[in-house]
Tab-separated table of C-alpha atoms in Angstrom:
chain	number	residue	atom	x	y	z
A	1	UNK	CA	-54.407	0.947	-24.857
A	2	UNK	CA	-52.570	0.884	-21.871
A	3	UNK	CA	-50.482	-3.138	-21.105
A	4	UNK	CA	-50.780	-3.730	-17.492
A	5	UNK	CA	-49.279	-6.636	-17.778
A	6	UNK	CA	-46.386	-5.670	-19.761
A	7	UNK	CA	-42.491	-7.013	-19.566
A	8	UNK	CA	-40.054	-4.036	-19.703
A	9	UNK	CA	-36.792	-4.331	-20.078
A	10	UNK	CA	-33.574	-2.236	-19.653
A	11	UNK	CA	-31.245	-2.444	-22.325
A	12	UNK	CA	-27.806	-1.910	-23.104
A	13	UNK	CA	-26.237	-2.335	-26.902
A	14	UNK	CA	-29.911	-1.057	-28.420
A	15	UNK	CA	-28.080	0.954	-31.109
A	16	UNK	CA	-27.415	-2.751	-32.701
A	17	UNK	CA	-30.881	-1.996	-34.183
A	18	UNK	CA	-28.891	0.327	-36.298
A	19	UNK	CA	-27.788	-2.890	-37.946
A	20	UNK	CA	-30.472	-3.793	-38.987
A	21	UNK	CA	-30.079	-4.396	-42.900
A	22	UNK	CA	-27.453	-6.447	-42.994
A	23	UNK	CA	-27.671	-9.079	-40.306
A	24	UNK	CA	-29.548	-11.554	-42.569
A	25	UNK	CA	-27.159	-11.852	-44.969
A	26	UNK	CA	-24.264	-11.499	-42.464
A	27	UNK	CA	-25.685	-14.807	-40.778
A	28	UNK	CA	-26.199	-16.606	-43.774
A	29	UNK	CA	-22.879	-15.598	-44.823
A	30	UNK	CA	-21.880	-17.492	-41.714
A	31	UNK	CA	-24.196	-20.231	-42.437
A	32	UNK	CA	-26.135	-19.971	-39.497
A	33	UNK	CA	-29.820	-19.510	-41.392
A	34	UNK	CA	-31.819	-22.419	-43.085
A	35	UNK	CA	-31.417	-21.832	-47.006
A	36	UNK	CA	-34.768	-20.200	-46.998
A	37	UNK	CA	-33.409	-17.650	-44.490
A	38	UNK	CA	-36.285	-17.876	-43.083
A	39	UNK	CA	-34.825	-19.677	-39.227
A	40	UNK	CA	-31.720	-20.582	-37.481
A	41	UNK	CA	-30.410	-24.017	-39.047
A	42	UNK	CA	-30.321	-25.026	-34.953
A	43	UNK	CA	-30.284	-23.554	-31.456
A	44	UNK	CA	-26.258	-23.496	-31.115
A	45	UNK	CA	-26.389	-21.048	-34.213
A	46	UNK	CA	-29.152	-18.740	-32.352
A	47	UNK	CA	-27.076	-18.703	-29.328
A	48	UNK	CA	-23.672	-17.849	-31.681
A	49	UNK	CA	-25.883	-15.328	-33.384
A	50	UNK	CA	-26.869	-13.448	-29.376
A	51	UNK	CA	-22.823	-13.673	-28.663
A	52	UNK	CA	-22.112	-12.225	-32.103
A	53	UNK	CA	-24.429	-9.237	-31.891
A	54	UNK	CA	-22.554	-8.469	-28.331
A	55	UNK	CA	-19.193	-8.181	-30.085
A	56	UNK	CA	-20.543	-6.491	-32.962
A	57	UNK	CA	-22.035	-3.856	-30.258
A	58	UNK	CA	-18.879	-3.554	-28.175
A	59	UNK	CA	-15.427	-6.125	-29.146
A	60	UNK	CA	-16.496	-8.079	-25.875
A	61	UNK	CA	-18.107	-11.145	-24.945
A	62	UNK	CA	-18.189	-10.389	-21.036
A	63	UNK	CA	-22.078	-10.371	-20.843
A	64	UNK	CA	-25.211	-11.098	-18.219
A	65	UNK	CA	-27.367	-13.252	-19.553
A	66	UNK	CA	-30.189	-10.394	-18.536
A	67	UNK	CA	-28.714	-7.628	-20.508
A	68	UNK	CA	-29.222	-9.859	-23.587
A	69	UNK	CA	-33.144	-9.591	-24.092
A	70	UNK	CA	-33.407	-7.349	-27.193
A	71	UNK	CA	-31.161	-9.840	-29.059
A	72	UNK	CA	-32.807	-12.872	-27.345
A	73	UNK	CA	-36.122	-10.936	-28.967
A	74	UNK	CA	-34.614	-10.260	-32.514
A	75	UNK	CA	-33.254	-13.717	-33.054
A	76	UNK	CA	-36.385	-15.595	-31.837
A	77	UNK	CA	-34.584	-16.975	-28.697
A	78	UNK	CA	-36.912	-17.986	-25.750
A	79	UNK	CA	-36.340	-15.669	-23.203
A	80	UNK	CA	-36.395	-17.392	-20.380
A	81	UNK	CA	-33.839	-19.930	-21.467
A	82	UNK	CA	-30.230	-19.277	-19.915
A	83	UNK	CA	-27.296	-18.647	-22.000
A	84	UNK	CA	-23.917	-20.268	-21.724
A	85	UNK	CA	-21.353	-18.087	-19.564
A	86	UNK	CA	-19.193	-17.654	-22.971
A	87	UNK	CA	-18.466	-18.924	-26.505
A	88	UNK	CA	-15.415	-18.785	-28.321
A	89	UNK	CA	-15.344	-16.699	-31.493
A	90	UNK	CA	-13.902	-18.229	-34.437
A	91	UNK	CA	-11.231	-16.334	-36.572
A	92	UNK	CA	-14.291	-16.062	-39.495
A	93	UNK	CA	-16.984	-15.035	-37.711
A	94	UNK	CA	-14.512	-11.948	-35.762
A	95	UNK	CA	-13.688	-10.482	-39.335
A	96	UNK	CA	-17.144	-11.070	-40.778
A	97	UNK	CA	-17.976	-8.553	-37.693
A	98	UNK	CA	-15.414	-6.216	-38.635
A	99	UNK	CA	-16.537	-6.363	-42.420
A	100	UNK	CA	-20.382	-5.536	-40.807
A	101	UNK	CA	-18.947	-2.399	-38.976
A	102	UNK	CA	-17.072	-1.570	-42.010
A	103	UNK	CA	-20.140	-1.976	-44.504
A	104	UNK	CA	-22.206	-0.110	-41.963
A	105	UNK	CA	-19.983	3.280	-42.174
A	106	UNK	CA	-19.043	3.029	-45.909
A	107	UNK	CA	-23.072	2.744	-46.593
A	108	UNK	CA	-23.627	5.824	-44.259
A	109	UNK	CA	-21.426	8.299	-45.182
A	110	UNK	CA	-21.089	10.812	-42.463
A	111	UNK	CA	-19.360	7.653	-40.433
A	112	UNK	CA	-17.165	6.515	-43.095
A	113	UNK	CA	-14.166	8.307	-41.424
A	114	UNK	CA	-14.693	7.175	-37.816
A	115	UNK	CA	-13.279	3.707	-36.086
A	116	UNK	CA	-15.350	1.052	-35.162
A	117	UNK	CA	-14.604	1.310	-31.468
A	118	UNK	CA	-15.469	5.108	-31.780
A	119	UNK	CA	-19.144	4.096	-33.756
A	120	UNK	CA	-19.725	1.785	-31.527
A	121	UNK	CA	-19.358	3.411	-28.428
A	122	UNK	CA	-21.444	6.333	-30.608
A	123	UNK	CA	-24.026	4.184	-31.768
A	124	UNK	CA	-24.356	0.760	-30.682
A	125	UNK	CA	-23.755	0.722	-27.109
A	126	UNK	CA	-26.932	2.636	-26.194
A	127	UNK	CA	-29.440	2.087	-23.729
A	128	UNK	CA	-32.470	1.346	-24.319
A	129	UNK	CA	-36.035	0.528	-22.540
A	130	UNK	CA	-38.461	-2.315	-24.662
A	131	UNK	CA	-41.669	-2.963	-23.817
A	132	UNK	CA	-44.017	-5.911	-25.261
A	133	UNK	CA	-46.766	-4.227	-26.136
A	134	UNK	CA	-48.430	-7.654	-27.319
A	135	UNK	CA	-48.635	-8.208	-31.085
A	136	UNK	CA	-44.828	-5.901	-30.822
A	137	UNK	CA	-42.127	-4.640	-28.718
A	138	UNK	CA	-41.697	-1.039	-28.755
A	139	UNK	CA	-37.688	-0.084	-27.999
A	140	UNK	CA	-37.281	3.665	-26.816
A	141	UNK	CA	-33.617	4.800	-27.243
A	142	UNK	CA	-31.760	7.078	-24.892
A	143	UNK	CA	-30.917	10.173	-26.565
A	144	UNK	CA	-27.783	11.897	-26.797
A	145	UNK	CA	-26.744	15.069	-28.403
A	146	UNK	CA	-24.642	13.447	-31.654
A	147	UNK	CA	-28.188	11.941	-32.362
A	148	UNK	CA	-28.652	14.042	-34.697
A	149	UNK	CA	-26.517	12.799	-37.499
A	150	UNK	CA	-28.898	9.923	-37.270
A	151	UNK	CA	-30.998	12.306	-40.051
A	152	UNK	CA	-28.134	11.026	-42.099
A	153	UNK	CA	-28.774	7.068	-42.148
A	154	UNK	CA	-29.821	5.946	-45.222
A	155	UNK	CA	-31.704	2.622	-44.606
A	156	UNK	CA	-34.731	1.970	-41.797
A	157	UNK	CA	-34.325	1.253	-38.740
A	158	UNK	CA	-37.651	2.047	-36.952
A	159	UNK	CA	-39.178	-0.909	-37.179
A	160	UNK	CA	-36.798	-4.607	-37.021
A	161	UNK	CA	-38.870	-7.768	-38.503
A	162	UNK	CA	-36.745	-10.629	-39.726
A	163	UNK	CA	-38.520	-13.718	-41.040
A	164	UNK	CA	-37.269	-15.840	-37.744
A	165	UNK	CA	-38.442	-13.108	-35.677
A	166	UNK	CA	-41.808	-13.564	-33.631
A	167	UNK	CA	-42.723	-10.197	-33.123
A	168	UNK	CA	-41.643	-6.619	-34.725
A	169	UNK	CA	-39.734	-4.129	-32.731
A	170	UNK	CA	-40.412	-0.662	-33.299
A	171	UNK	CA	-37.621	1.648	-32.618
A	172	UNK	CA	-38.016	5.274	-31.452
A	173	UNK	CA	-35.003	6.979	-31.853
A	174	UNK	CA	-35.217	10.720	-32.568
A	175	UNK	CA	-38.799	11.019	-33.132
C-alpha cells in the first residue's frame, strides 16, 4: 500500500545500522539507559547518544541538525526538536567509541585488519533514503561495489528495534 503522506528523508552515516548489536550495551556501559535498558535515564543522555553515533560514523561532531534523522529515529528522539550546535565528548565516552569500532571488526572477520577511519568511510558513512511507512521506517542503502563483503557479517542488521525505539527500521542493504 502505497503512503502518500509519507516523510522521506536523505541520509548520511546509514551504515551506523551496521552497529546495530552492540549499541545497547555500549550506552549502558556509559550509563546513559534506565537499569531496565529499556529508555534513556533523561533527554541530555538521548541527545549525547545522537552526537555519539556521529563520531562513531565519522571522528566528527561537525553536524546539521537535519542530517541527524535516522539517529533521532533509532534513539526515540522527537524529530522535530532542535539539537544543540555541539557537545563536548568526554575522554570515556571517545574510547568507548573506539572499543565499538574495534569490537565491530574483531566480531566480523573479513574487517579485522582494516582501520577504523578506513571502515568507516567503507561502511558507516553511507547514504541512505528512510521512509515512514507508518507502523516502520524502511532505510534503503546506497550501494557500492565492496558491498559485497557484507555476505560476510555475522549478526542482523535488516531490521533495528531497540526497546526505547518507537518504531522498527528495516534496512535494505544488498537485497
Amino acid at each position: 500500500m502505497e503512503n502518500s503522506n509519507a516523510q522521506i528523508f536523505k541520509v548520511k552515516n546509514a551504515g551506523i545500522v551496521l552497529t546495530t548489536p552492540f549499541l545497547p550495551m555500549f550506552f549502558y556501559r556509559l550509563g546513559y539507559l534506565a537499569d531496565s535498558r529499556r529508555e534513556f535515564i533523561d533527554k541530555e543522555k538521548q541527545i549525547r547518544g545522537i552526537f555519539l553515533l556521529q563520531y562513531l560514523a565519522t571522528y566528527s561532531l561537525e553536524i546539521k541538525d537535519s542530517e541527524l534523522m535516522l539517529f533521532k529515529i533509532m534513539l526515540n528522539y522527537p524529530l522535530s526538536d532542535p539539537l544543540p550546535c555541539n557537545i563536548e565528548l568526554t575522554s570515556k565516552e571517545t574510547s568507548l567509541i573506539d572499543e565499538l569500532l574495534n569490537s565491530l571488526k574483531i566480531n566480523w572477520s573479513k574487517m579485522k585488519n582494516v582501520s577504523n577511519r578506513g571502515f568507516q568511510e567503507t561502511f558507516l558513512r553511507r547514504e541512505g533514503v528512510l521512509e515512514d511507512m507508518s507502523d516502520y521506517w524502511n532505510l534503503k542503502m546506497e550501494e557500492k561495489p565492496y558491498d559485497v563483503l557484507l555476505d560476510s557479517v555475522p549478526w542482523s542488521y535488516s531490521m533495528v528495534k531497540y526497546p526505547f525505539q518507537e518504531k522498527l527500521i528495516r534496512v535494505n542493504w544488498r537485497n
